[in-house]
Short mmCIF file of C-alpha atoms in Angstrom, two decimals:
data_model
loop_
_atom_site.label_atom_id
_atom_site.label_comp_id
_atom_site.label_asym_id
_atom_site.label_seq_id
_atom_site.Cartn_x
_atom_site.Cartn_y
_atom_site.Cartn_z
CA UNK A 1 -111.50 57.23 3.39
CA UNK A 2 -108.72 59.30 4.67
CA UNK A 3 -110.40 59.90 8.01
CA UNK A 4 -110.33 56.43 8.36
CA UNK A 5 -107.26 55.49 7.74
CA UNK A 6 -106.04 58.02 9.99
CA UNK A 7 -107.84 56.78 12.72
CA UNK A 8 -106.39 53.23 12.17
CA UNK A 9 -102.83 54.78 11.87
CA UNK A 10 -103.16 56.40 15.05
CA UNK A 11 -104.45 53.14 16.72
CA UNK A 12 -101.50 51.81 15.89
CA UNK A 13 -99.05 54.46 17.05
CA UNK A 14 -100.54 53.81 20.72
CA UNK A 15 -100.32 50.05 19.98
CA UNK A 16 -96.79 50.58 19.66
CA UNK A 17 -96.47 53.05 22.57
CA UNK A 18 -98.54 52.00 25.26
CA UNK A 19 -96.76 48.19 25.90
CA UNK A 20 -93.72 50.14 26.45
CA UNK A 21 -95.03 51.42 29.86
CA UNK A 22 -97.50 48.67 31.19
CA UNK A 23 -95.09 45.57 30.18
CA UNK A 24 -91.79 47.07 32.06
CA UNK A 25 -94.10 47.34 35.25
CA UNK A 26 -95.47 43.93 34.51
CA UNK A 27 -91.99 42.66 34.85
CA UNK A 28 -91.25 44.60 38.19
CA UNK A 29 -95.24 44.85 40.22
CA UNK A 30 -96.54 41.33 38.83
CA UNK A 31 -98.94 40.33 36.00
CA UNK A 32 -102.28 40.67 37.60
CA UNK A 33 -102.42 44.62 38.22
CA UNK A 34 -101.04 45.31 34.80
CA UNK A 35 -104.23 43.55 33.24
CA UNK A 36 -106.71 45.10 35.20
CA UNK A 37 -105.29 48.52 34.61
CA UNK A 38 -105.45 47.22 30.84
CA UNK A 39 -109.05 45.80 30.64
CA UNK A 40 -110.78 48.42 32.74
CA UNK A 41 -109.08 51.06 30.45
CA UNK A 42 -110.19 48.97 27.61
CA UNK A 43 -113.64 48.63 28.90
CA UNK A 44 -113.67 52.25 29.86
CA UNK A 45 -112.48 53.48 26.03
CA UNK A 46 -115.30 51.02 24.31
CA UNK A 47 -118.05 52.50 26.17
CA UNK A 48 -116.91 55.99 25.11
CA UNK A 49 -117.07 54.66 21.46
CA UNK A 50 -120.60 53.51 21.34
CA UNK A 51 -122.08 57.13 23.07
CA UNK A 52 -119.74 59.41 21.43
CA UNK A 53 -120.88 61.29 18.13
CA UNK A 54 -118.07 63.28 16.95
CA UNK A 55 -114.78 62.80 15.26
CA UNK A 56 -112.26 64.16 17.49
CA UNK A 57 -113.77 61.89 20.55
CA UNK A 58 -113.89 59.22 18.24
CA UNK A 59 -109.96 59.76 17.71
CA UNK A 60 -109.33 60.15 21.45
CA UNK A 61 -110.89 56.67 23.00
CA UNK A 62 -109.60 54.95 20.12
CA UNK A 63 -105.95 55.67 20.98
CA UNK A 64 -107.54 55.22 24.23
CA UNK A 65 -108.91 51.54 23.12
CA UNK A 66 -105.42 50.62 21.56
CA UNK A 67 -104.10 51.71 25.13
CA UNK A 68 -105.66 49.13 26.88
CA UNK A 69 -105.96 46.55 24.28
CA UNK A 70 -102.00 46.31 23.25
CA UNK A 71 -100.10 45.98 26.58
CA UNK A 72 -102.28 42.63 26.91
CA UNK A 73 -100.23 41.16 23.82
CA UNK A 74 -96.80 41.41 26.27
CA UNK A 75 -98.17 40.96 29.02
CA UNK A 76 -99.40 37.41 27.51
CA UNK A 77 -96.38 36.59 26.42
CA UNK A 78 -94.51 37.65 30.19
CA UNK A 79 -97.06 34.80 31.36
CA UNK A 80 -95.72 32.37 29.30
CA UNK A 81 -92.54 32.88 30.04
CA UNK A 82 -93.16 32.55 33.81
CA UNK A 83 -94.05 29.28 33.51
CA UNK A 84 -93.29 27.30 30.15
CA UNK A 85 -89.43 26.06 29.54
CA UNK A 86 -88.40 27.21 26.26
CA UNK A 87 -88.40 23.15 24.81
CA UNK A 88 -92.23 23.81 24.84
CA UNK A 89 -92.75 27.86 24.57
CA UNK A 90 -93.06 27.46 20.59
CA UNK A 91 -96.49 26.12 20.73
CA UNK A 92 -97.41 28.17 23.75
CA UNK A 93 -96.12 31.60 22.11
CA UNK A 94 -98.44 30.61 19.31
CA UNK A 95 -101.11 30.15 21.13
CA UNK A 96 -100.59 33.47 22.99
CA UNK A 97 -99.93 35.55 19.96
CA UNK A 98 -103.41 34.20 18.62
CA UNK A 99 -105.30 37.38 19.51
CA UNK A 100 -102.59 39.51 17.85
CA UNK A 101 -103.22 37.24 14.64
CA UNK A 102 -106.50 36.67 14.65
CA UNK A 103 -107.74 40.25 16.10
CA UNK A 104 -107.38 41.75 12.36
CA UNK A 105 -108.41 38.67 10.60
CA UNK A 106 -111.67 38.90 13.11
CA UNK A 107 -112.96 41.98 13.39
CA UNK A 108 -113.97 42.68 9.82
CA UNK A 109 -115.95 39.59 10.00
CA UNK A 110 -117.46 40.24 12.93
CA UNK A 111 -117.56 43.97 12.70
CA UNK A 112 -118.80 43.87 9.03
CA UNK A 113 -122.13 41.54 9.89
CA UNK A 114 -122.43 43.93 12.88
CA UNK A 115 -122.29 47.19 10.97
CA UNK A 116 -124.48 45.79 8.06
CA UNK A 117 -127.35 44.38 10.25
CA UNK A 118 -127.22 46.78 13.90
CA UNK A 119 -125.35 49.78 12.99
CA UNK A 120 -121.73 50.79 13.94
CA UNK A 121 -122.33 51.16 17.42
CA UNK A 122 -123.34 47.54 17.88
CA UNK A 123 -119.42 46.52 17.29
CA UNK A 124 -118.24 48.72 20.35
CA UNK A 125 -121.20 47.40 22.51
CA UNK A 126 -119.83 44.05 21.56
CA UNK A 127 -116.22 44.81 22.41
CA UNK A 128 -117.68 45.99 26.18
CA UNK A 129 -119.31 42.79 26.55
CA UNK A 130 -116.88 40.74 25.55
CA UNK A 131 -113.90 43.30 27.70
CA UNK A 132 -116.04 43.05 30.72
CA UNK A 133 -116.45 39.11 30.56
CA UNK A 134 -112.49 38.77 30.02
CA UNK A 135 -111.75 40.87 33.01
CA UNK A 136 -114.68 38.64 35.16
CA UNK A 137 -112.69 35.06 34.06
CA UNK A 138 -109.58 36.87 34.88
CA UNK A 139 -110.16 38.23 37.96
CA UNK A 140 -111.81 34.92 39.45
CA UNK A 141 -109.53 31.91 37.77
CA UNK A 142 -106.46 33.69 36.41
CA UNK A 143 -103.27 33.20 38.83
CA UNK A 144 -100.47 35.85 39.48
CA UNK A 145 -97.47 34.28 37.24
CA UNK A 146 -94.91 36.90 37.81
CA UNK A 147 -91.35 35.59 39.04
CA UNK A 148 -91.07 38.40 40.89
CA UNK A 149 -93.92 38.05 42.91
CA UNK A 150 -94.21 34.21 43.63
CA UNK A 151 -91.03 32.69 41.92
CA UNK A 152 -91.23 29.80 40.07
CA UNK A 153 -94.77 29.42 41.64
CA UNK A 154 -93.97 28.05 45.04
CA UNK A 155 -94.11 31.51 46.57
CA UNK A 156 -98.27 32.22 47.56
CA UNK A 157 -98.55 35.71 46.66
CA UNK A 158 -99.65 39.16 48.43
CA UNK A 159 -103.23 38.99 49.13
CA UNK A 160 -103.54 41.80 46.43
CA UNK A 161 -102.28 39.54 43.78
CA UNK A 162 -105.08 36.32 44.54
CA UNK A 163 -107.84 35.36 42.44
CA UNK A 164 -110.69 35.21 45.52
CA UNK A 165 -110.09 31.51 45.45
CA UNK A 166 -106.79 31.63 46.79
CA UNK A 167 -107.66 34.55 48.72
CA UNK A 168 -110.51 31.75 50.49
CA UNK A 169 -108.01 29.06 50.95
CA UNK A 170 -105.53 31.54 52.28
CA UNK A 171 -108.47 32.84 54.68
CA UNK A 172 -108.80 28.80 55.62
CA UNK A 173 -104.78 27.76 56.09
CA UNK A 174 -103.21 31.02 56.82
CA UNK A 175 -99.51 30.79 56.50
CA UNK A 176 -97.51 31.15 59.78
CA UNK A 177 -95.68 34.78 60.04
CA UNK A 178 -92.15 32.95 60.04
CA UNK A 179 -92.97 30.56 57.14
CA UNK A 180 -94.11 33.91 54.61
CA UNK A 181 -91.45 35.57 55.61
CA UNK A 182 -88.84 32.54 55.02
CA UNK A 183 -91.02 32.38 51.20
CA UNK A 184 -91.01 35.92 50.57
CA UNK A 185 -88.99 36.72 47.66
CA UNK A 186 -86.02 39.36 48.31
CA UNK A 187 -85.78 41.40 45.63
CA UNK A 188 -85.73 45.39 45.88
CA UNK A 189 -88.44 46.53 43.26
CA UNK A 190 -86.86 48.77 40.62
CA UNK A 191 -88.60 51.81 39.07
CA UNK A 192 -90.88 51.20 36.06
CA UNK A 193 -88.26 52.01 32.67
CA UNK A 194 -90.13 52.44 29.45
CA UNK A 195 -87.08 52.47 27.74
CA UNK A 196 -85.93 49.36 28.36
CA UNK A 197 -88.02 48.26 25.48
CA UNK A 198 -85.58 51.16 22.89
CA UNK A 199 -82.45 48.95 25.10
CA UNK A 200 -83.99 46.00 23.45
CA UNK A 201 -84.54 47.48 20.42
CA UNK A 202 -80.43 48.89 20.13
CA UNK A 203 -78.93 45.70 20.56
CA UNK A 204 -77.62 43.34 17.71
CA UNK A 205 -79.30 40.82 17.92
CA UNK A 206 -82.79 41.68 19.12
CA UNK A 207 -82.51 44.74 16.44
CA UNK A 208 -82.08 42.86 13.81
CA UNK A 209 -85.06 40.47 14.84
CA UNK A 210 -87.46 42.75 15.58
CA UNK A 211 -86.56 45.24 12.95
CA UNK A 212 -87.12 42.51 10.12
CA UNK A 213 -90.23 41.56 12.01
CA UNK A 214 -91.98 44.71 11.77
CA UNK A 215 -91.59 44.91 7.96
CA UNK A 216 -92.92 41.54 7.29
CA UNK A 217 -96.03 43.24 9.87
CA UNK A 218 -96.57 45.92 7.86
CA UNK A 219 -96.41 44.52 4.96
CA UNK A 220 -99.31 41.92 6.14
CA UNK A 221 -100.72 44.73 7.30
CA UNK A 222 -101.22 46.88 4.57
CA UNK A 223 -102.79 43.58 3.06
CA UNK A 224 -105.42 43.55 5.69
CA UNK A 225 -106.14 46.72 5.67
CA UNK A 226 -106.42 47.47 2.31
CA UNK A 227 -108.16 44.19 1.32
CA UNK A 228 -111.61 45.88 1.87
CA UNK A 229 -111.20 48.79 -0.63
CA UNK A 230 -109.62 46.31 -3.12
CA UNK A 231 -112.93 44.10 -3.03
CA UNK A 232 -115.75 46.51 -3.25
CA UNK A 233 -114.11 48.57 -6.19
CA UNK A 234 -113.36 45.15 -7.95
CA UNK A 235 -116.09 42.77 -6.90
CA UNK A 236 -118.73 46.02 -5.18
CA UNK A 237 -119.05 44.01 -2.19
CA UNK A 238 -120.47 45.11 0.94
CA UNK A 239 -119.27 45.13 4.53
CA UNK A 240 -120.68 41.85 5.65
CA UNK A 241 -119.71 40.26 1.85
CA UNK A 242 -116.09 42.00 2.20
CA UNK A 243 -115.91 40.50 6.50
CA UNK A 244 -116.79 37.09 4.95
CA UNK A 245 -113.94 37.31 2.60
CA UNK A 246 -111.04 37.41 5.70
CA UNK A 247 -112.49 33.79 6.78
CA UNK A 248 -109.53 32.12 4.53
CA UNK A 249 -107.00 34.48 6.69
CA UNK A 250 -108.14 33.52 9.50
CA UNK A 251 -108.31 29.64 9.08
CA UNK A 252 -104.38 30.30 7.63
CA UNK A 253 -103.99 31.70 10.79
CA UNK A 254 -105.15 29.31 13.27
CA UNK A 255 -103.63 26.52 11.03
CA UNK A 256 -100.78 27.94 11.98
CA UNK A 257 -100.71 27.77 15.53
CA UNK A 258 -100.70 23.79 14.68
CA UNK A 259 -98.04 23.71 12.77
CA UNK A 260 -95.69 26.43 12.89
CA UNK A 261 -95.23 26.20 16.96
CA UNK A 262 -95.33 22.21 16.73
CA UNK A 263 -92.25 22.52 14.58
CA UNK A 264 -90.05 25.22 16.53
CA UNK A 265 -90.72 22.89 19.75
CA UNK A 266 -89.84 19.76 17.21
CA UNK A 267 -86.51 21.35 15.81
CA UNK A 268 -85.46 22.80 19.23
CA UNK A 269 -86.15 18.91 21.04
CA UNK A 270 -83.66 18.01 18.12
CA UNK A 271 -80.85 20.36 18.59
CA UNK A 272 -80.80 19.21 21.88
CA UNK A 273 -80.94 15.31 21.37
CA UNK A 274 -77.65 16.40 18.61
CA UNK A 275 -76.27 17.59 21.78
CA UNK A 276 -77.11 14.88 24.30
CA UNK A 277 -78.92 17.71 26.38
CA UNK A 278 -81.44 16.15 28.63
CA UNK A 279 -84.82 18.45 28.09
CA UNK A 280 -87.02 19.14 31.08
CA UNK A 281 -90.38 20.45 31.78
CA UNK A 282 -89.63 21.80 34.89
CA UNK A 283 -85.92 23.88 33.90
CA UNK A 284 -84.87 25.56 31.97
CA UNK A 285 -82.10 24.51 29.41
CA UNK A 286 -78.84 26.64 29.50
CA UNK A 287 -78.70 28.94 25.94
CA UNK A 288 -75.29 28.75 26.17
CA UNK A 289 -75.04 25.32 25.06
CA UNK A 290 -78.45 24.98 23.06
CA UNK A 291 -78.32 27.27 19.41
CA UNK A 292 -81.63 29.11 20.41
CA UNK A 293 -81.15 30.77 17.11
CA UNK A 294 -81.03 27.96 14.85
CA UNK A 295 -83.62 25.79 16.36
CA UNK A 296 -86.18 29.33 15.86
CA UNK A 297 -84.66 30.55 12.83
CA UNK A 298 -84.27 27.17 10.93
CA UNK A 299 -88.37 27.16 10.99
CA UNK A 300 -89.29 30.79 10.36
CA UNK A 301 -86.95 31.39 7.63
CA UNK A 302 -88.50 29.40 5.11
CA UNK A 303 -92.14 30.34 6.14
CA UNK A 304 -90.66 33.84 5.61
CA UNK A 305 -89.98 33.47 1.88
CA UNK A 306 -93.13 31.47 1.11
CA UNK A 307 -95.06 34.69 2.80
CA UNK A 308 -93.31 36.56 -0.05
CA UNK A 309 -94.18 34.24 -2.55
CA UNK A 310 -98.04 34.46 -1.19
CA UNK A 311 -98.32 38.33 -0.74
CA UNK A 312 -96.96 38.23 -4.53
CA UNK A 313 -99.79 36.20 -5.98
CA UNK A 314 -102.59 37.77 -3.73
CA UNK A 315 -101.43 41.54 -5.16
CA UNK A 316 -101.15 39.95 -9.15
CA UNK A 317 -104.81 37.53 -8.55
CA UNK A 318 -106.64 40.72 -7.12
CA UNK A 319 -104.60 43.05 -9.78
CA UNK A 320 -105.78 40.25 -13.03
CA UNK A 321 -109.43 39.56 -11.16
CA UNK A 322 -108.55 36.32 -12.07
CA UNK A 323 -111.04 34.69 -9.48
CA UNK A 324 -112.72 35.40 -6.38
CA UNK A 325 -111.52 31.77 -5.56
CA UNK A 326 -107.88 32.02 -5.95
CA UNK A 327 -107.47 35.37 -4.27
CA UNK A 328 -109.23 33.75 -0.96
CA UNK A 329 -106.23 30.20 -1.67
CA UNK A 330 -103.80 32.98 -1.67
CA UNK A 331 -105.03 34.73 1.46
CA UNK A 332 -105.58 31.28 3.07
CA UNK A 333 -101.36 30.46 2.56
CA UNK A 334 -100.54 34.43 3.26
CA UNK A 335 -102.13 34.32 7.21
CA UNK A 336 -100.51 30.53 7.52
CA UNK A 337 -96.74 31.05 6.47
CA UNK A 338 -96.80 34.77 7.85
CA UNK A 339 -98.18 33.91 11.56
CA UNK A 340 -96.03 31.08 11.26
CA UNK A 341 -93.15 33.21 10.73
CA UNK A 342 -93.56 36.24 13.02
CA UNK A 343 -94.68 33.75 15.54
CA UNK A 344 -91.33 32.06 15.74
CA UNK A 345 -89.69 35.81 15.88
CA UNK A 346 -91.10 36.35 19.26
CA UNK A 347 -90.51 33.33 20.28
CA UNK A 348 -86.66 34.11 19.54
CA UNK A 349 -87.30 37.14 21.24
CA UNK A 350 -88.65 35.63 24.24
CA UNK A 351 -86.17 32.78 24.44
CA UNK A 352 -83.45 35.78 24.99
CA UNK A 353 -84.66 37.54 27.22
CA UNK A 354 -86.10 35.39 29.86
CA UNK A 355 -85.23 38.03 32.94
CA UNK A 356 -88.08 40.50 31.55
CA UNK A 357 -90.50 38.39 28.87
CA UNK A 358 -93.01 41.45 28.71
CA UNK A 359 -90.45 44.19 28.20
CA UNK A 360 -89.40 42.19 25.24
CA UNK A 361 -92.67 41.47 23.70
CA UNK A 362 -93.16 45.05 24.10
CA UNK A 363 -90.37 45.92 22.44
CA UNK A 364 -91.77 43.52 19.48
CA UNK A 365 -94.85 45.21 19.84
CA UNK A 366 -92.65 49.11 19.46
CA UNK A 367 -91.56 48.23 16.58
CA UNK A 368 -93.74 46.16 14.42
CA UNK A 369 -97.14 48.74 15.06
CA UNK A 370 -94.70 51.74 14.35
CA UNK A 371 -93.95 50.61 11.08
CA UNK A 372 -97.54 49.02 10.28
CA UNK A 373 -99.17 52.88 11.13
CA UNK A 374 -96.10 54.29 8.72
CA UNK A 375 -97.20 51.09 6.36
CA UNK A 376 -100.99 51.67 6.23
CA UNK A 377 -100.75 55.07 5.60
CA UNK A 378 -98.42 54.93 2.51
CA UNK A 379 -100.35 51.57 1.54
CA UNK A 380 -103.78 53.42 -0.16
CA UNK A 381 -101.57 56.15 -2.00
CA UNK A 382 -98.92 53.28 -3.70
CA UNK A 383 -101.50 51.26 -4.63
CA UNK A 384 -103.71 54.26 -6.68
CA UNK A 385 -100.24 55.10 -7.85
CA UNK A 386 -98.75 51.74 -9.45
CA UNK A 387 -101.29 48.84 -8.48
CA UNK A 388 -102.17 46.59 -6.26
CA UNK A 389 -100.44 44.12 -8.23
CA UNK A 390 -96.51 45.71 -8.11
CA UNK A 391 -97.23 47.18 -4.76
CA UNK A 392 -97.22 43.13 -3.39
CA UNK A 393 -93.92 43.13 -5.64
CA UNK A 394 -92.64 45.74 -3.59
CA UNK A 395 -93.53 44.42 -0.28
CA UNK A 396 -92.14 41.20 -1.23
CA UNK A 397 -88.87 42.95 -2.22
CA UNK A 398 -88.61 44.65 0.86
CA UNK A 399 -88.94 41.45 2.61
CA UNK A 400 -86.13 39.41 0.61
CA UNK A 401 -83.64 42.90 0.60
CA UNK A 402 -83.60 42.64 4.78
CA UNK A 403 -83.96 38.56 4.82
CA UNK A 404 -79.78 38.44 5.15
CA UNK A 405 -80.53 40.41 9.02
CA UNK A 406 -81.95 37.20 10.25
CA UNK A 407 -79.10 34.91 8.93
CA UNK A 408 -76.70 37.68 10.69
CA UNK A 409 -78.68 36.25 13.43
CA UNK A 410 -78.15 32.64 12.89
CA UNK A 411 -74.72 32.58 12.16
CA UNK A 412 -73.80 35.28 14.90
CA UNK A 413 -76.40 35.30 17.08
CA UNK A 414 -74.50 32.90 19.90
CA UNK A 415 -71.64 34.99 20.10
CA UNK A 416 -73.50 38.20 20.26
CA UNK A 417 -75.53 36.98 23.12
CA UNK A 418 -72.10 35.42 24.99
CA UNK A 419 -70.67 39.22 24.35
CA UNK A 420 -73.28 41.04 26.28
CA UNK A 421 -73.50 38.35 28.76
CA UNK A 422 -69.42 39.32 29.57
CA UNK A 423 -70.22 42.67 29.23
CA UNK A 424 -72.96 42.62 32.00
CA UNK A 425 -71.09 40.00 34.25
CA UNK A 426 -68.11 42.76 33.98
CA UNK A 427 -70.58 45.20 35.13
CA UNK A 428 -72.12 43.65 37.96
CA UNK A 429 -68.90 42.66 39.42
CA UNK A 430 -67.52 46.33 38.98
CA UNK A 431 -70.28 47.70 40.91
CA UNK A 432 -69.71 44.79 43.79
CA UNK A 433 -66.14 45.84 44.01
CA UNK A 434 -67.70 49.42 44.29
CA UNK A 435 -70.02 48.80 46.66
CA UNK A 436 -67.20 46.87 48.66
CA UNK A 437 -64.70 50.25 48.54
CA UNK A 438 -67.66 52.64 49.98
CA UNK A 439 -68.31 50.05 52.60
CA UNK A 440 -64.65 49.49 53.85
CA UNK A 441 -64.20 53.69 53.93
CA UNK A 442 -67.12 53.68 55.82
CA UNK A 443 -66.11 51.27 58.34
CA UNK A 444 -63.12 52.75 58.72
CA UNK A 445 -61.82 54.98 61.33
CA UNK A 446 -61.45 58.84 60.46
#
């Protein structure tokens, strides 16, 4: 069991990791090459895993797999950003943070029915079936959505950046060499910064938020993952039994994705009417008049403390064996108020940093599989030591001891945000007036 949950701990490590790199040049080179590099690395790592027979290779194309996988989670929430306003990116965050949601609530479904009736290679020889036919509808429908390759969409992009549709109709109506050049966007590319994610990370206000998101992850993490030792010593399941068990998870989960972004989109539509500010599909709404905070915060803070209240019952239902039945009602509230929740945290995050989306969600991503690997590890040798049922006490604590970081956020949060814009308006002007004084001493005459 050990060898197991080391393998999962250092999938998660690279989970963290990994975004860090591809997201940053996602902002900077465009969306497109940053998912193919991701899927055929992906694809690449699952073949690996169904050949390979050993332990270390096992280790090394899973941190491999998590590689390829992860960066995808940013890199679908840069995409959003490039083209939904913020009065409707609560939904649409959601609905992009689905696969980070669902993807544990899935696999031991499918993987368990896989593993019980094919063997354990069958679920990597899934995952390359289903990698491969992602990077085919990708390749063929998927658009290039980066603002720094075609703007706000107007721009056609690079021929290396078309889907072969475009790349046809391009072929058909070539652009005149005067009109791309009027529409090409002027912007010198900056180097690729993985730690522009750590910036993220240091400042007030995204600290704060994504450091109290990546406890409530691991903490739902060490649910998850622990969930299938809990039922076959209790109830002596087996793997397709225990897979069949995360179904009430993941209906929670998709539930949520109804209701949880329909309200941050309802609550941020009324912060604005309070205002009188006119909301538009096509622009963007200026933060410095709208409280981004409280129109995201409002929602998820209350989800937040009904997650503790769930995570509490699961641990003292499964502790008490009370019923099969009320452990699953449990599970079913835990994946709806806690995807609810960390859904409307990225949003937050987004919302604030709408120059680089992906760096951002990467960020998110840093921080919350960090603490998840450092949450599943310790989550097997608390719960031999005091119980499943006081170790949900003690998530749940941890949870309401750090809740007063995100009403830091919604009380402060405005005037954080107008600090370091001053601070990096001061900047920029200081290195005009620099760039001004080198160019008048060159000019000049010795």
């Amino acid at each position: 069991m050990s060898s197991i949950q080391l393998t999962i701990t250092t999938y998660q490590v690279f989970q963290g990791l990994a975004p860090t790199f591809i997201a940053n040049y996602s902002d900077r080179h465009g969306r497109r090459p940053a998912y193919a590099i991701c899927l055929v690395i992906y694809l690449a790592a699952n073949i690996g895993l169904a050949l390979q027979s050993s332990y270390p290779a096992l280790m090394v194309l899973r941190c491999l797999q998590s590689t390829g996988s992860s960066a995808t989670v940013a890199l679908a929430a840069g995409a959003v950003a490039d083209i939904v306003t913020r009065a409707e990116r609560g939904r649409f965050i959601s609905y992009a943070a689905l696969g980070v949601t669902l993807g544990p609530v899935l696999a031991p479904i499918i993987g368990g029915l896989l593993t019980e009736y094919l063997g354990w290679r069958s679920m990597f020889w899934f995952l390359t079936i289903f990698a491969a036919s992602l990077f085919s509808v990708y390749f063929l429908f998927v658009p290039e959505t980066a603002r720094c390759v075609v703007g706000n969409g107007s721009i056609p992009p690079k021929r290396l950046f078309m889907t072969p549709f475009q790349y046809v109709e391009h072929k058909r109506n070539p652009t005149p060499e005067w009109e791309a050049e009027r529409m090409t966007i002027k912007t010198a590319r900056k180097r690729v910064n993985p730690f522009a994610a750590l910036k993220i990370l240091g400042e007030k206000e995204g600290g704060m938020t994504l450091g109290f998101g990546s406890l409530m992850y691991g903490g739902y993490f060490m649910v998850l993952t622990t969930l299938p030792i809990q039922l076959t010593e209790r109830f002596g399941f087996n793997a397709a039994q225990t897979g069949l068990c995360y179904l009430p998870i993941f209906v929670g989960t998709m539930c949520s994705r109804w209701t949880a972004g329909r309200l941050l989109d309802w609550n941020y539509r009324r912060h604005a009417m309070l205002l009188g500010v006119e909301i538009s599909k096509d622009r963007q709404q200026d933060l410095d008049i709208l409280p981004i905070e409280a129109a995201r915060l409002q929602i998820c803070i209350p989800m937040i403390y009904a997650t503790a209240l769930c995570v509490t019952a699961y641990g003292w239902t499964m502790q008490t064996r009370v019923s099969l039945a009320g452990i699953e009602v449990t599970l079913f509230f835990l994946g709806l108020f806690n995807s609810g929740g960390l859904a409307g945290l990225t949003t937050l995050v987004v919302d604030t940093h709408q120059e680089s989306p992906a760096t951002a969600t990467a960020a998110n991503n840093l921080s919350r599989y960090l603490v998840s690997a450092g949450a599943t590890a310790v989550a097997v040798p608390l719960i031999d030591r005091i119980g499943i049922g006081w170790t949900s006490v003690f998530i749940a604590g941890v949870w309401l001891c750090f809740s007063p970081c995100l009403w830091l956020v919604l009380i402060y949060g405005a005037e954080w945000r107008r600090e370091k814009k001053a601070k990096k308006d001061k900047a920029k002007e200081k290195g005009k007036e620099s760039k001004k004084k080198d160019a008048s001493q060159k000019a000049s005459p010795l």
